[in-house]
Coordinates of C-alpha atoms and ligand atoms in Angstrom, one line a residue:
X1 CA -29.8 -7.1 6.7
X2 CA -27.2 -4.5 5.7
X3 CA -23.7 -5.8 5.2
X4 CA -20.8 -4.0 6.8
X5 CA -18.1 -3.8 4.0
X6 CA -14.4 -4.4 4.9
X7 CA -13.7 -0.9 3.6
X8 CA -15.4 2.2 2.4
X9 CA -14.0 5.6 1.5
X10 CA -15.2 8.6 3.5
X11 CA -16.2 11.2 0.9
X12 CA -18.6 14.1 1.6
X13 CA -19.8 17.6 0.5
X14 CA -16.4 19.1 0.6
X15 CA -15.0 16.7 -1.9
X16 CA -18.1 17.1 -4.1
X17 CA -17.7 20.9 -4.0
X18 CA -14.0 20.7 -4.8
X19 CA -14.8 18.6 -7.9
X20 CA -17.5 21.0 -9.0
X21 CA -15.1 23.9 -8.7
X22 CA -12.6 22.2 -10.9
X23 CA -15.3 21.3 -13.5
X24 CA -16.4 24.9 -13.5
X25 CA -12.8 26.2 -13.8
X26 CA -12.4 24.9 -17.3
X27 CA -9.0 23.3 -16.4
X28 CA -9.7 19.6 -15.9
X29 CA -6.5 17.7 -16.4
X30 CA -3.0 18.2 -14.8
X31 CA -2.8 21.8 -13.6
X32 CA -2.8 24.0 -10.6
X33 CA -4.6 21.5 -8.2
X34 CA -1.9 18.9 -8.9
X35 CA 0.8 21.5 -8.1
X36 CA -1.0 22.5 -4.9
X37 CA -1.4 18.8 -3.8
X38 CA 2.2 18.0 -4.5
X39 CA 3.3 20.9 -2.3
X40 CA 0.7 20.0 0.4
X41 CA 1.9 16.3 0.5
X42 CA 5.6 17.4 0.6
X43 CA 4.7 19.6 3.6
X44 CA 2.7 16.9 5.3
X45 CA 5.5 14.3 4.8
X46 CA 8.3 16.6 5.9
X47 CA 12.0 16.0 5.7
X48 CA 12.4 18.5 2.9
X49 CA 11.3 15.9 0.3
X50 CA 9.5 16.8 -3.0
X51 CA 6.4 15.0 -4.3
X52 CA 5.3 14.2 -7.8
X53 CA 1.8 12.9 -8.4
X54 CA 1.0 10.1 -10.9
X55 CA -2.2 8.2 -11.8
X56 CA -1.5 5.3 -9.5
X57 CA 1.1 3.8 -7.1
X58 CA 1.7 1.2 -9.8
X59 CA 2.8 4.0 -12.2
X60 CA 4.8 5.6 -9.4
X61 CA 6.7 2.3 -8.6
X62 CA 7.2 1.6 -12.3
X63 CA 8.5 5.1 -13.0
X64 CA 10.8 5.0 -9.9
X65 CA 12.4 1.8 -11.1
X66 CA 12.8 3.1 -14.7
X67 CA 14.1 6.4 -13.5
X68 CA 16.7 4.6 -11.4
X69 CA 17.8 2.6 -14.5
X70 CA 16.6 -0.7 -13.1
X71 CA 16.0 -3.0 -16.0
X72 CA 17.0 -6.1 -17.9
X73 CA 19.6 -8.2 -16.1
X74 CA 18.8 -6.7 -12.7
X75 CA 17.2 -8.3 -9.7
X76 CA 14.9 -6.6 -7.2
X77 CA 14.3 -8.1 -3.8
X78 CA 10.8 -7.8 -2.4
X79 CA 8.4 -9.6 0.0
X80 CA 6.6 -12.7 -1.2
X81 CA 3.3 -11.4 0.4
X82 CA 2.0 -8.1 -1.0
X83 CA -0.4 -6.9 -3.6
X84 CA 0.7 -8.3 -6.9
X85 CA 1.6 -4.8 -8.3
X86 CA 4.7 -4.8 -6.1
X87 CA 6.1 -7.7 -8.2
X88 CA 4.5 -6.9 -11.5
X89 CA 6.2 -3.6 -11.8
X90 CA 9.6 -5.3 -11.6
X91 CA 8.8 -7.6 -14.5
X92 CA 7.3 -4.6 -16.4
X93 CA 10.7 -2.8 -16.4
X94 CA 12.4 -6.1 -17.5
X95 CA 14.0 -6.9 -14.2
X96 CA 13.5 -10.1 -12.1
X97 CA 11.6 -10.1 -8.8
X98 CA 13.4 -12.0 -6.1
X99 CA 11.1 -12.9 -3.3
X100 CA 12.0 -13.2 0.3
X101 CA 9.7 -14.5 3.1
X102 CA 7.8 -12.2 5.5
X103 CA 7.6 -12.0 9.3
X104 CA 4.7 -13.8 10.8
X105 CA 3.5 -11.0 13.0
X106 CA 4.4 -7.8 11.1
X107 CA 3.8 -9.5 7.7
X108 CA 6.6 -7.2 6.4
X109 CA 9.7 -8.3 4.6
X110 CA 11.9 -10.4 6.9
X111 CA 14.9 -8.1 6.7
X112 CA 17.3 -10.7 8.1
X113 CA 16.6 -12.9 5.0
X114 CA 17.5 -10.2 2.5
X115 CA 21.2 -10.8 2.5
X116 CA 20.8 -14.5 1.6
X117 CA 18.7 -13.5 -1.4
X118 CA 21.4 -11.1 -2.8
X119 CA 23.4 -11.9 -5.9
X120 CA 25.8 -9.9 -8.0
X121 CA 22.7 -8.9 -10.1
X122 CA 20.8 -7.4 -7.1
X123 CA 20.2 -3.7 -7.9
X124 CA 17.3 -2.8 -5.6
X125 CA 15.1 -3.7 -2.6
X126 CA 11.4 -2.9 -2.5
X127 CA 10.1 -3.2 1.1
X128 CA 6.3 -2.9 1.5
X129 CA 4.8 -1.3 4.6
X130 CA 2.0 -3.8 4.8
X131 CA -1.4 -2.6 6.0
X132 CA 0.3 0.6 7.2
X133 CA 2.8 -1.0 9.6
X134 CA 6.2 0.5 9.0
X135 CA 9.0 -1.9 8.0
X136 CA 12.1 -1.8 10.3
X137 CA 14.0 0.4 7.9
X138 CA 17.3 1.0 9.9
X139 CA 18.8 -2.5 9.2
X140 CA 17.5 -2.5 5.7
X141 CA 19.0 0.9 4.8
X142 CA 22.4 -0.2 6.4
X143 CA 22.4 -3.3 4.3
X144 CA 21.5 -1.4 1.2
X145 CA 24.2 1.2 1.8
X146 CA 26.9 -1.5 2.4
X147 CA 26.0 -3.2 -0.9
X148 CA 25.1 -0.1 -2.9
X149 CA 21.5 -1.1 -3.5
X150 CA 18.7 1.2 -4.3
X151 CA 15.8 1.2 -1.9
X152 CA 12.4 2.0 -3.3
X153 CA 9.7 1.8 -0.6
X154 CA 6.2 0.6 -1.6
X155 CA 4.2 2.7 0.8
X156 CA 1.0 2.3 -1.2
X157 CA -0.8 1.4 2.1
X158 CA 1.1 3.7 4.4
X159 CA 0.3 7.4 3.9
X160 CA 0.4 8.9 7.4
X161 CA 2.4 6.0 8.9
X162 CA 5.3 7.1 11.1
X163 CA 8.5 5.8 12.6
X164 CA 9.8 7.6 15.7
X165 CA 7.5 10.5 15.0
X166 CA 8.7 10.9 11.4
X167 CA 6.5 10.2 8.4
X168 CA 7.1 7.3 6.1
X169 CA 8.5 9.1 3.0
X170 CA 10.5 11.7 4.9
X171 CA 13.9 10.0 4.6
X172 CA 14.6 11.0 1.0
X173 CA 14.7 7.7 -0.8
X174 CA 12.0 7.2 -3.4
X175 CA 8.8 6.2 -1.5
X176 CA 5.5 5.5 -3.4
X177 CA 2.0 6.0 -2.1
X178 CA -1.4 5.0 -3.4
X179 CA -4.6 7.0 -3.3
X180 CA -6.9 4.3 -4.6
X181 CA -10.4 4.4 -2.9
X182 CA -9.7 1.8 -0.3
X183 CA -6.5 3.7 0.9
X184 CA -6.4 5.9 4.0
X185 CA -6.9 9.0 1.7
X186 CA -8.1 8.9 -1.9
X187 CA -7.9 10.8 -5.1
X188 CA -10.2 8.0 -6.6
X189 CA -7.3 6.6 -8.6
X190 CA -3.9 8.2 -8.0
X191 CA -0.4 7.8 -6.6
X192 CA 2.6 9.8 -5.6
X193 CA 6.4 9.5 -5.2
X194 CA 8.3 11.4 -2.5
X195 CA 12.0 11.8 -2.8
X196 CA 14.8 14.3 -2.1
X197 CA 16.6 13.3 -5.4
X198 CA 15.7 16.3 -7.7
X199 CA 17.2 14.6 -10.8
X200 CA 15.2 11.5 -10.2
X201 CA 12.0 13.5 -9.8
X202 CA 12.8 15.5 -13.0
X203 CA 13.1 12.2 -15.0
X204 CA 9.8 11.0 -13.5
X205 CA 8.2 14.3 -14.3
X206 CA 9.0 13.8 -18.0
X207 CA 8.3 10.1 -17.9
X208 CA 4.7 10.7 -16.6
X209 CA 3.9 12.8 -19.6
X210 CA 5.3 11.5 -22.9
X211 CA 8.9 12.4 -22.1
X212 CA 8.1 16.0 -23.0
X213 CA 10.2 18.9 -21.9
X214 CA 9.6 22.6 -22.8
X215 CA 12.0 25.5 -22.8
X216 CA 11.2 29.0 -21.6
X217 CA 9.7 29.9 -25.0
X218 CA 7.4 26.8 -24.8
X219 CA 9.3 24.9 -27.5
X220 CA 8.9 21.1 -27.1
X221 CA 11.6 18.5 -27.0
X222 CA 11.4 14.8 -26.1
X223 CA 14.8 14.0 -24.5
X224 CA 13.7 10.6 -23.0
X225 CA 10.9 8.0 -23.3
X226 CA 7.7 8.9 -21.5
X227 CA 4.2 7.4 -21.1
X228 CA 0.9 8.8 -19.9
X229 CA 0.8 8.5 -16.1
X230 CA -0.2 12.0 -15.1
X231 CA -3.0 12.8 -12.5
X232 CA -5.9 15.1 -13.4
X233 CA -6.8 18.2 -11.4
X234 CA -10.3 16.7 -10.6
X235 CA -8.5 13.9 -8.7
X236 CA -6.0 16.3 -7.1
X237 CA -8.9 18.5 -5.8
X238 CA -10.4 15.5 -4.0
X239 CA -7.0 14.7 -2.7
X240 CA -6.5 18.1 -1.2
X241 CA -9.7 17.7 0.9
X242 CA -8.8 14.2 1.8
X243 CA -5.3 15.2 2.9
X244 CA -6.8 17.8 5.3
X245 CA -8.9 15.0 6.9
X246 CA -6.1 12.3 6.9
X247 CA -4.9 12.7 10.4
X248 CA -8.5 12.5 11.8
X249 CA -9.1 9.5 9.6
X250 CA -6.0 7.8 10.9
X251 CA -6.8 8.6 14.5
X252 CA -10.2 6.9 14.1
X253 CA -8.6 3.9 12.3
X254 CA -6.3 3.5 15.3
X255 CA -9.2 3.8 17.9
X256 CA -11.2 1.1 16.0
X257 CA -8.1 -1.2 15.7
X258 CA -7.5 -0.9 19.4
X259 CA -11.1 -1.8 20.1
X260 CA -10.7 -4.9 17.9
X261 CA -7.6 -5.8 19.8
X262 CA -9.5 -5.5 23.1
X263 CA -12.7 -7.3 22.0
X264 CA -11.5 -10.2 19.9
X265 CA -11.1 -13.3 22.0
X266 CA -7.9 -15.0 22.8
X267 CA -8.2 -18.2 20.8
X268 CA -5.6 -20.8 19.7
X269 CA -6.7 -20.5 16.1
X270 CA -6.6 -16.7 16.0
X271 CA -3.5 -14.6 15.4
X272 CA -3.8 -10.9 15.7
X273 CA -1.7 -8.4 13.7
X274 CA 1.1 -6.5 15.5
X275 CA 0.4 -3.0 16.7
X276 CA 3.0 -0.3 17.3
X277 CA 3.1 3.5 17.5
X278 CA 3.0 5.1 14.1
X279 CA 0.9 2.3 12.5
X280 CA -1.8 3.9 10.2
X281 CA -4.0 0.8 10.3
X282 CA -4.8 0.8 6.6
X283 CA -6.3 -2.7 7.1
X284 CA -6.9 -5.1 10.0
X285 CA -5.9 -8.5 8.8
X286 CA -6.1 -11.4 11.3
X287 CA -4.8 -14.9 10.6
X288 CA -7.2 -17.8 11.4
X289 CA -6.1 -21.4 11.4
X290 CA -9.1 -22.6 9.3
X291 CA -7.8 -26.2 9.2
X292 CA -7.8 -26.3 13.0
X293 CA -11.4 -25.1 13.0
X294 CA -12.4 -27.6 10.3
X295 CA -13.8 -24.9 8.0
X296 CA -12.6 -23.4 4.8
X297 CA -11.8 -19.6 4.6
X298 CA -14.6 -19.2 2.0
X299 CA -17.0 -21.0 4.3
X300 CA -16.0 -18.8 7.2
X301 CA -16.4 -15.7 5.1
X302 CA -19.9 -16.8 3.9
X303 CA -21.0 -17.4 7.5
X304 CA -19.7 -13.9 8.5
X305 CA -21.6 -12.5 5.5
X306 CA -24.8 -14.1 6.9
X307 CA -24.1 -12.3 10.2
X308 CA -23.8 -9.0 8.3
X309 CA -20.0 -8.8 8.1
X310 CA -18.1 -8.4 4.8
X311 CA -14.4 -9.5 4.7
X312 CA -11.5 -9.5 2.3
X313 CA -8.3 -11.5 1.6
X314 CA -5.0 -9.5 1.6
X315 CA -3.1 -11.3 0.1
X316 CA -2.3 -14.7 -1.4
X317 CA 1.5 -15.3 -1.6
X318 CA 2.6 -13.8 -4.9
X319 CA 5.2 -16.5 -5.8
X320 CA 2.4 -19.0 -6.1
X321 CA 0.5 -17.1 -8.8
X322 CA 1.0 -18.9 -12.1
X323 CA 3.0 -16.0 -13.6
X324 CA 5.6 -16.3 -10.9
X325 CA 5.5 -20.1 -10.9
X326 CA 6.5 -19.8 -14.5
X327 CA 9.8 -18.2 -13.3
X328 CA 10.5 -21.3 -11.1
X329 CA 8.9 -20.4 -7.8
X330 CA 6.6 -23.0 -6.1
X331 CA 5.0 -24.2 -2.9
X332 CA 7.4 -24.4 0.1
X333 CA 9.6 -21.6 -1.0
X334 CA 8.3 -19.0 1.5
X335 CA 6.4 -20.8 4.3
X336 CA 5.2 -17.7 6.3
X337 CA 4.0 -15.9 3.1
X338 CA 2.1 -19.1 2.2
X339 CA 0.6 -19.6 5.7
X340 CA -0.5 -16.0 5.7
X341 CA -1.9 -16.4 2.2
X342 CA -4.0 -19.3 3.4
X343 CA -5.1 -17.9 6.8
X344 CA -5.4 -14.2 6.3
X345 CA -8.8 -12.5 6.7
X346 CA -9.4 -8.8 6.5
X347 CA -12.1 -7.5 8.9
X348 CA -14.0 -4.2 8.4
X349 CA -12.0 -1.1 9.2
X350 CA -12.7 2.4 7.9
X351 CA -13.1 5.7 9.6
X352 CA -16.9 5.9 9.1
X353 CA -17.4 2.8 11.3
X354 CA -19.1 3.1 14.7
X355 CA -17.8 1.3 17.9
X356 CA -21.0 -0.8 17.6
X357 CA -19.8 -2.0 14.2
X358 CA -16.6 -3.4 15.7
X359 CA -18.6 -5.0 18.5
X360 CA -20.9 -6.6 15.9
X361 CA -17.8 -8.0 14.0
X362 CA -16.1 -9.3 17.2
X363 CA -19.3 -11.0 18.4
X364 CA -19.7 -12.7 15.0
X365 CA -16.1 -13.8 14.8
X366 CA -16.2 -15.1 18.4
X367 CA -19.3 -17.0 17.6
X368 CA -17.7 -18.7 14.6
X369 CA -14.5 -19.4 16.5
X370 CA -16.6 -21.2 19.1
X371 CA -18.0 -23.3 16.3
X372 CA -21.5 -21.8 16.6
X373 CA -22.9 -21.5 13.1
X374 CA -24.6 -18.5 11.6
X375 CA -28.4 -18.9 11.4
Ligands
PLP1 C1 1.3 -2.8 -1.6 C2 0.7 -2.2 -2.8 N1 1.5 -1.8 -3.8 C3 1.0 -1.2 -4.9 C4 -0.4 -1.0 -5.0 C5 -0.9 -0.4 -6.3 O1 -1.6 0.8 -6.0 P1 -2.4 1.5 -7.1 O2 -3.8 0.8 -7.1 O3 -2.6 2.9 -6.7 O4 -1.7 1.3 -8.4 C6 -1.2 -1.4 -4.0 C7 -2.7 -1.2 -4.2 O5 -3.5 -1.8 -3.5 C8 -0.7 -2.0 -2.9 O6 -1.5 -2.4 -1.9

């Protein structure tokens, strides 16, 4: 039996041809395709922002923190439930991640809990648009402005997500995107930062390539530290094709998510994720009270696998990882993040799926919720 994976990138002849053209051009690493994709992304996002491409969202977040001079002695507030990169980058620049709990339904940072987590050392807040559902940014930006905090949005999962018809990333603050293969559009590996702060982007531009700056005659200087975080033209060429297909991908994601919402049963042990206009449905993560069903999550996943359905877990609560426990965090600190970490299950969702695939998943999940075992 073929297994439906929880995600699969949609890549075709056009992407293949775009790669071949770059290979034939003789210019393989950062070059004209990167420039073109940066401009195309800036046009797509709107709001007059500029975009710089990097080799991952992790690099983009790290560079955004460094270029904002966040470092040793500073604290950065972020949700306790996200991919671990969100917290790791804070440690990487020498600052301290300060977790706050997430909301049970949106799974995003509980904005009303941010103030209580603030100290005189707080320099920045890093909200995450989990699974493509936009964070309620109004109250967060108000709070940040009142307390002179930097806001760096982790929009790794939210390319194409919108609030009131405006793209995430269009507001001007640094916003970082990922183009890893399981994201809504891919450059294979890759990331981007959108911002309207020209000076910040200039620092990031140098930082992504050894700190190098060249004058009009081509003479080289290194005015600041830099690493190796640039994106290659081969990747950007794939990204240009993917960006042209992104709205269609996201429309299909939305249709599939709505079919799930219609077909999954009402069940006391099943909590559906929140929907709202502008959600780009990067993932469909339900919560299941496995204890109430008397089955472990792994057992449930194995049974779904037998029925041809692949699943994922996004994500365990970060503060319970041994690295973050070593900074004093522990069980009970963030109850919603911990509950989600134990109960979350990612069901298949990608634009190449048929309606019949959703029906198959919903039938399988319903069967297991009723306690009927897989064959
Ligand atoms: C919320 C979040 N932040 C950051 C990242 C890191 O992205 P990348 O793999 O492009 O470094 C991811 C990747 O899954 C993510 O989901």
